[in-house]
mmCIF file of C-alpha atoms in Angstrom:
data_model
loop_
_atom_site.group_PDB
_atom_site.id
_atom_site.type_symbol
_atom_site.label_atom_id
_atom_site.label_comp_id
_atom_site.label_asym_id
_atom_site.label_seq_id
_atom_site.Cartn_x
_atom_site.Cartn_y
_atom_site.Cartn_z
ATOM 1 C CA MET A 22 26.246 -22.489 95.829
ATOM 2 C CA ILE A 23 25.672 -23.924 92.336
ATOM 3 C CA ILE A 24 22.324 -23.095 90.746
ATOM 4 C CA ARG A 25 20.110 -26.179 90.826
ATOM 5 C CA LYS A 26 17.043 -24.740 89.072
ATOM 6 C CA LEU A 27 16.221 -21.912 86.709
ATOM 7 C CA LYS A 28 14.081 -19.120 88.060
ATOM 8 C CA ILE A 29 12.430 -16.997 85.390
ATOM 9 C CA ILE A 30 11.419 -13.506 86.459
ATOM 10 C CA ILE A 31 9.170 -11.162 84.522
ATOM 11 C CA ALA A 32 10.275 -7.634 85.445
ATOM 12 C CA ILE A 33 7.856 -4.736 85.006
ATOM 13 C CA PHE A 34 9.837 -1.483 84.639
ATOM 14 C CA PHE A 35 8.483 1.744 86.113
ATOM 15 C CA LEU A 36 9.746 5.327 86.054
ATOM 16 C CA PRO A 37 8.764 6.689 89.475
ATOM 17 C CA ASN A 38 9.834 10.210 88.540
ATOM 18 C CA ILE A 39 7.303 10.286 85.686
ATOM 19 C CA LEU A 40 4.416 8.295 87.124
ATOM 20 C CA GLU A 41 3.014 8.634 90.615
ATOM 21 C CA ALA A 42 3.129 5.647 92.958
ATOM 22 C CA ASN A 43 -0.497 4.606 92.793
ATOM 23 C CA THR A 44 -2.722 1.765 91.691
ATOM 24 C CA GLN A 45 -2.396 2.724 88.029
ATOM 25 C CA TYR A 46 0.920 0.850 87.983
ATOM 26 C CA PHE A 47 -0.658 -2.333 89.137
ATOM 27 C CA ASN A 48 -3.880 -2.016 87.122
ATOM 28 C CA GLU A 49 -1.731 -1.951 83.986
ATOM 29 C CA ALA A 50 0.796 -4.497 85.230
ATOM 30 C CA ASP A 51 -1.852 -6.991 86.318
ATOM 31 C CA TYR A 52 -3.375 -6.870 82.841
ATOM 32 C CA TYR A 53 -0.083 -7.851 81.244
ATOM 33 C CA ILE A 54 0.668 -10.403 83.938
ATOM 34 C CA SER A 55 -2.696 -12.093 83.375
ATOM 35 C CA ARG A 56 -1.817 -12.384 79.691
ATOM 36 C CA VAL A 57 1.686 -13.727 80.379
ATOM 37 C CA LEU A 58 0.577 -16.237 82.983
ATOM 38 C CA SER A 59 -2.531 -17.402 81.137
ATOM 39 C CA GLY A 60 -0.377 -19.957 79.324
ATOM 40 C CA VAL A 61 1.538 -21.137 82.388
ATOM 41 C CA ASP A 62 0.878 -24.652 83.662
ATOM 42 C CA PHE A 63 -0.614 -24.547 87.163
ATOM 43 C CA ARG A 64 -0.539 -27.732 89.178
ATOM 44 C CA ALA A 65 -3.640 -26.527 91.004
ATOM 45 C CA LYS A 66 -7.108 -26.965 89.516
ATOM 46 C CA ASN A 67 -8.198 -23.376 88.922
ATOM 47 C CA LEU A 68 -6.427 -22.696 85.610
ATOM 48 C CA GLU A 69 -9.724 -21.901 83.871
ATOM 49 C CA ALA A 70 -10.630 -19.353 86.523
ATOM 50 C CA PHE A 71 -7.252 -17.665 86.173
ATOM 51 C CA ASP A 72 -7.428 -17.648 82.363
ATOM 52 C CA SER A 73 -10.817 -15.946 82.532
ATOM 53 C CA LEU A 74 -9.258 -12.874 84.150
ATOM 54 C CA GLU A 75 -8.097 -11.572 80.768
ATOM 55 C CA ASN A 76 -11.616 -10.783 79.571
ATOM 56 C CA SER A 77 -13.372 -10.448 82.883
ATOM 57 C CA SER A 78 -14.960 -7.293 84.227
ATOM 58 C CA ILE A 79 -14.507 -8.375 87.857
ATOM 59 C CA ASP A 80 -11.975 -6.772 90.137
ATOM 60 C CA LEU A 81 -8.647 -7.893 88.665
ATOM 61 C CA TYR A 82 -6.774 -6.993 91.837
ATOM 62 C CA ALA A 83 -8.703 -9.302 94.136
ATOM 63 C CA SER A 84 -8.877 -12.182 91.678
ATOM 64 C CA TYR A 85 -5.223 -12.035 90.699
ATOM 65 C CA LYS A 86 -4.084 -11.745 94.294
ATOM 66 C CA SER A 87 -6.209 -14.660 95.485
ATOM 67 C CA LEU A 88 -5.293 -17.017 92.661
ATOM 68 C CA TYR A 89 -1.618 -16.090 92.669
ATOM 69 C CA LEU A 90 -1.257 -16.628 96.400
ATOM 70 C CA GLN A 91 -3.032 -19.978 96.183
ATOM 71 C CA ASN A 92 -0.640 -21.170 93.492
ATOM 72 C CA ARG A 93 2.526 -19.270 94.412
ATOM 73 C CA ASP A 94 4.595 -22.373 95.132
ATOM 74 C CA ASN A 95 3.394 -24.164 91.992
ATOM 75 C CA LEU A 96 4.148 -21.513 89.403
ATOM 76 C CA ILE A 97 6.687 -22.286 86.726
ATOM 77 C CA MET A 98 7.032 -18.587 85.944
ATOM 78 C CA LYS A 99 7.239 -16.055 88.759
ATOM 79 C CA VAL A 100 6.643 -12.334 88.625
ATOM 80 C CA GLY A 101 8.927 -9.643 90.032
ATOM 81 C CA LEU A 102 9.163 -5.873 90.241
ATOM 82 C CA PHE A 103 12.344 -4.179 88.985
ATOM 83 C CA LEU A 104 12.812 -0.722 90.513
ATOM 84 C CA THR A 105 15.124 1.178 88.192
ATOM 85 C CA ASN A 106 16.051 3.617 90.991
ATOM 86 C CA GLN A 107 17.151 6.157 88.384
ATOM 87 C CA GLN A 108 15.879 9.710 88.789
ATOM 88 C CA PHE A 109 16.314 13.072 87.089
ATOM 89 C CA LEU A 110 18.872 15.395 88.692
ATOM 90 C CA ASP A 111 16.203 17.774 89.974
ATOM 91 C CA THR A 112 14.255 14.968 91.675
ATOM 92 C CA ASP A 113 13.821 15.036 95.450
ATOM 93 C CA MET A 114 15.518 11.718 96.237
ATOM 94 C CA VAL A 115 13.874 11.398 99.647
ATOM 95 C CA ALA A 116 10.416 11.795 98.101
ATOM 96 C CA ALA A 117 11.375 9.378 95.318
ATOM 97 C CA LEU A 118 12.411 6.797 97.912
ATOM 98 C CA ASP A 119 9.039 7.166 99.604
ATOM 99 C CA ASP A 120 7.330 6.509 96.258
ATOM 100 C CA GLN A 121 9.451 3.416 95.699
ATOM 101 C CA ILE A 122 8.600 2.115 99.164
ATOM 102 C CA ALA A 123 4.916 2.600 98.301
ATOM 103 C CA MET A 124 5.409 0.518 95.138
ATOM 104 C CA VAL A 125 7.118 -2.216 97.150
ATOM 105 C CA HIS A 126 4.166 -2.314 99.549
ATOM 106 C CA HIS A 127 1.770 -2.692 96.648
ATOM 107 C CA ALA A 128 3.803 -5.489 95.044
ATOM 108 C CA ARG A 129 4.113 -7.230 98.411
ATOM 109 C CA ASP A 130 0.395 -6.990 99.187
ATOM 110 C CA PHE A 131 -0.595 -8.403 95.795
ATOM 111 C CA GLY A 132 1.657 -11.414 95.985
ATOM 112 C CA TRP A 133 4.482 -10.524 93.600
ATOM 113 C CA ASP A 134 7.439 -12.857 94.026
ATOM 114 C CA THR A 135 10.645 -10.838 93.742
ATOM 115 C CA LEU A 136 11.984 -7.315 94.176
ATOM 116 C CA LEU A 137 14.998 -6.365 92.041
ATOM 117 C CA SER A 138 17.201 -3.367 91.366
ATOM 118 C CA GLY A 139 20.416 -2.745 89.451
ATOM 119 C CA GLN A 140 23.771 -1.051 89.860
ATOM 120 C CA HIS A 141 25.740 1.663 88.129
ATOM 121 C CA TYR A 142 28.394 4.155 89.190
ATOM 122 C CA LEU A 143 29.036 7.696 87.938
ATOM 123 C CA ASN A 144 25.682 8.044 86.189
ATOM 124 C CA GLU A 145 25.855 10.273 83.130
ATOM 125 C CA GLY A 146 23.501 12.941 81.857
ATOM 126 C CA ASN A 147 20.296 13.895 83.647
ATOM 127 C CA ASN A 148 20.442 10.868 85.898
ATOM 128 C CA GLN A 149 21.145 9.952 89.515
ATOM 129 C CA GLN A 150 20.489 6.860 91.611
ATOM 130 C CA LEU A 151 20.974 5.380 95.054
ATOM 131 C CA GLN A 152 23.559 2.636 95.331
ATOM 132 C CA LEU A 153 22.214 -0.904 95.084
ATOM 133 C CA VAL A 154 23.216 -2.502 98.388
ATOM 134 C CA PRO A 155 21.987 0.188 100.809
ATOM 135 C CA PHE A 156 18.886 0.693 98.641
ATOM 136 C CA LEU A 157 17.872 -2.963 98.860
ATOM 137 C CA ALA A 158 18.808 -3.123 102.546
ATOM 138 C CA ARG A 159 16.311 -0.302 103.158
ATOM 139 C CA LEU A 160 13.591 -2.088 101.153
ATOM 140 C CA ILE A 161 14.014 -5.554 102.687
ATOM 141 C CA PRO A 162 11.894 -4.823 105.785
ATOM 142 C CA GLU A 163 9.154 -3.401 103.516
ATOM 143 C CA ALA A 164 9.050 -6.416 101.192
ATOM 144 C CA GLY A 165 7.467 -9.055 103.417
ATOM 145 C CA ASP A 166 7.928 -12.531 101.958
ATOM 146 C CA MET A 167 9.236 -11.314 98.589
ATOM 147 C CA ASN A 168 12.612 -12.538 97.379
ATOM 148 C CA ILE A 169 15.235 -9.785 97.105
ATOM 149 C CA ALA A 170 17.501 -9.708 94.056
ATOM 150 C CA LEU A 171 20.739 -7.932 93.271
ATOM 151 C CA GLY A 172 19.941 -7.522 89.621
ATOM 152 C CA ILE A 173 22.775 -7.091 88.971
ATOM 153 C CA LEU A 174 25.892 -6.385 91.038
ATOM 154 C CA LEU A 175 28.947 -5.536 88.934
ATOM 155 C CA LEU A 176 31.104 -8.297 90.347
ATOM 156 C CA ASN A 177 34.488 -7.514 88.789
ATOM 157 C CA LEU A 178 34.518 -3.956 90.150
ATOM 158 C CA HIS A 179 34.531 -4.988 93.803
ATOM 159 C CA ASN A 180 36.994 -6.696 96.105
ATOM 160 C CA PRO A 181 35.757 -10.291 96.482
ATOM 161 C CA VAL A 182 36.078 -10.295 100.270
ATOM 162 C CA TYR A 183 33.885 -7.187 100.448
ATOM 163 C CA THR A 184 31.356 -8.780 98.101
ATOM 164 C CA ALA A 185 31.301 -12.114 99.944
ATOM 165 C CA GLU A 186 30.702 -10.523 103.347
ATOM 166 C CA THR A 187 28.237 -7.941 102.041
ATOM 167 C CA VAL A 188 26.112 -10.480 100.175
ATOM 168 C CA ALA A 189 26.175 -12.891 103.102
ATOM 169 C CA SER A 190 25.012 -10.042 105.340
ATOM 170 C CA LEU A 191 22.161 -9.191 102.951
ATOM 171 C CA ASP A 192 21.086 -12.829 102.884
ATOM 172 C CA VAL A 193 20.886 -12.812 106.679
ATOM 173 C CA ILE A 194 18.996 -9.497 106.714
ATOM 174 C CA SER A 195 16.520 -10.887 104.157
ATOM 175 C CA ARG A 196 16.215 -14.128 106.171
ATOM 176 C CA GLY A 197 17.530 -16.274 103.365
ATOM 177 C CA LYS A 198 15.534 -14.744 100.509
ATOM 178 C CA LEU A 199 18.387 -13.085 98.601
ATOM 179 C CA ILE A 200 19.118 -13.731 94.921
ATOM 180 C CA PHE A 201 22.708 -12.813 94.084
ATOM 181 C CA GLY A 202 22.655 -11.620 90.475
ATOM 182 C CA VAL A 203 26.074 -10.832 89.009
ATOM 183 C CA GLY A 204 27.296 -9.417 85.711
ATOM 184 C CA LEU A 205 30.327 -8.098 83.854
ATOM 185 C CA GLY A 206 29.328 -4.498 83.192
ATOM 186 C CA TYR A 207 29.999 -2.574 79.993
ATOM 187 C CA ARG A 208 30.813 1.083 80.784
ATOM 188 C CA ASP A 209 34.399 2.309 80.440
ATOM 189 C CA VAL A 210 33.881 5.011 83.073
ATOM 190 C CA GLU A 211 33.151 2.309 85.660
ATOM 191 C CA PHE A 212 36.092 0.107 84.664
ATOM 192 C CA ASP A 213 38.418 3.134 84.762
ATOM 193 C CA ALA A 214 37.112 4.276 88.158
ATOM 194 C CA PHE A 215 37.797 0.875 89.719
ATOM 195 C CA ALA A 216 41.061 0.271 87.815
ATOM 196 C CA VAL A 217 39.750 -2.773 85.960
ATOM 197 C CA PRO A 218 41.498 -3.190 82.595
ATOM 198 C CA ARG A 219 38.816 -3.949 80.034
ATOM 199 C CA GLY A 220 40.749 -6.949 78.767
ATOM 200 C CA LYS A 221 40.682 -8.479 82.258
ATOM 201 C CA ARG A 222 37.031 -7.999 83.170
ATOM 202 C CA VAL A 223 36.088 -11.624 82.354
ATOM 203 C CA ALA A 224 39.129 -13.087 84.123
ATOM 204 C CA ARG A 225 38.418 -11.048 87.257
ATOM 205 C CA PHE A 226 34.734 -11.955 87.113
ATOM 206 C CA GLU A 227 35.586 -15.671 87.072
ATOM 207 C CA GLU A 228 38.294 -15.296 89.723
ATOM 208 C CA TYR A 229 36.076 -13.327 92.095
ATOM 209 C CA LEU A 230 33.066 -15.602 91.698
ATOM 210 C CA GLU A 231 35.144 -18.703 92.449
ATOM 211 C CA LEU A 232 36.795 -17.039 95.447
ATOM 212 C CA ILE A 233 33.448 -15.857 96.866
ATOM 213 C CA GLN A 234 32.121 -19.415 96.723
ATOM 214 C CA LYS A 235 35.206 -20.681 98.541
ATOM 215 C CA LEU A 236 34.861 -18.018 101.240
ATOM 216 C CA TRP A 237 31.248 -19.097 101.811
ATOM 217 C CA THR A 238 31.959 -22.803 102.012
ATOM 218 C CA GLU A 239 35.550 -23.508 103.048
ATOM 219 C CA ASP A 240 37.326 -23.127 106.388
ATOM 220 C CA ASN A 241 40.825 -22.404 105.090
ATOM 221 C CA VAL A 242 41.138 -20.200 102.035
ATOM 222 C CA THR A 243 44.410 -19.143 100.450
ATOM 223 C CA HIS A 244 44.424 -16.957 97.358
ATOM 224 C CA ARG A 245 46.996 -14.819 95.600
ATOM 225 C CA SER A 246 46.325 -12.533 92.661
ATOM 226 C CA GLU A 247 47.109 -8.974 91.618
ATOM 227 C CA THR A 248 44.056 -7.643 93.475
ATOM 228 C CA CYS A 249 43.575 -9.934 96.489
ATOM 229 C CA THR A 250 45.877 -11.884 98.812
ATOM 230 C CA LEU A 251 44.539 -14.278 101.458
ATOM 231 C CA ASN A 252 46.615 -16.577 103.651
ATOM 232 C CA ASN A 253 44.689 -19.429 105.270
ATOM 233 C CA VAL A 254 41.662 -17.342 106.241
ATOM 234 C CA ARG A 255 38.113 -18.247 107.230
ATOM 235 C CA MET A 256 35.159 -15.954 106.580
ATOM 236 C CA ASN A 257 32.882 -16.378 109.585
ATOM 237 C CA ILE A 258 29.783 -14.648 108.241
ATOM 238 C CA ARG A 259 28.048 -17.068 105.864
ATOM 239 C CA PRO A 260 24.839 -16.789 103.834
ATOM 240 C CA ILE A 261 21.812 -18.684 105.114
ATOM 241 C CA GLN A 262 21.168 -20.314 101.758
ATOM 242 C CA GLN A 263 23.286 -23.205 100.612
ATOM 243 C CA LEU A 264 21.835 -23.584 97.112
ATOM 244 C CA SER A 265 20.461 -21.407 94.318
ATOM 245 C CA LEU A 266 21.929 -18.149 95.601
ATOM 246 C CA ILE A 267 24.052 -17.075 92.634
ATOM 247 C CA HIS A 268 22.447 -16.086 89.323
ATOM 248 C CA ILE A 269 24.562 -15.039 86.323
#
């Protein structure tokens, strides 16, 4: 489960409660993507054709899609869509979900590589969001061949057995295309809600990450700490991937 290569993702952020889910997103995004990728080394032979997109009057959609799909496996830099999943309190969350599904379809159809979303609890102010795991589970069947990224899951807030089984399940549901992004978090309201002393957030992060890796790879796991006790257990549900699953 150790990372063997670095995957760089360019995330384009959208506010679905302000903008409508339509091609305007991708007209603007494709322009910036063409600029970002114009300096990327392609191993294929059509670099000049791709570079010409920046100043071309031809249909950027069709050209970008065709060239990207041809070179998808040879790109050094890959392009993903980060759905913030944060909405105003008066937003119809069912309608907002439909808009986000429409954005996923558009990203999928135009060859984007990865779909990401993030996690928070007890959102403050004029803000609400769906929780990360069920949200991504709903989007997986809409995403086609896109990778699916937890970007990020607040690792030290959750019981490591729950996290290990949940992430393994998501990897199976995504058919081995899950990226497990983890982070420490920074909000006191979240640490207080999950009884994580701020001075122990790093220690628990390291403990949980190590234990999750053991549960995915070992047949007899014993662990004793103030938050989790395991006596010679085996976790039977395992992720499909054996490498490059965890991103910190």
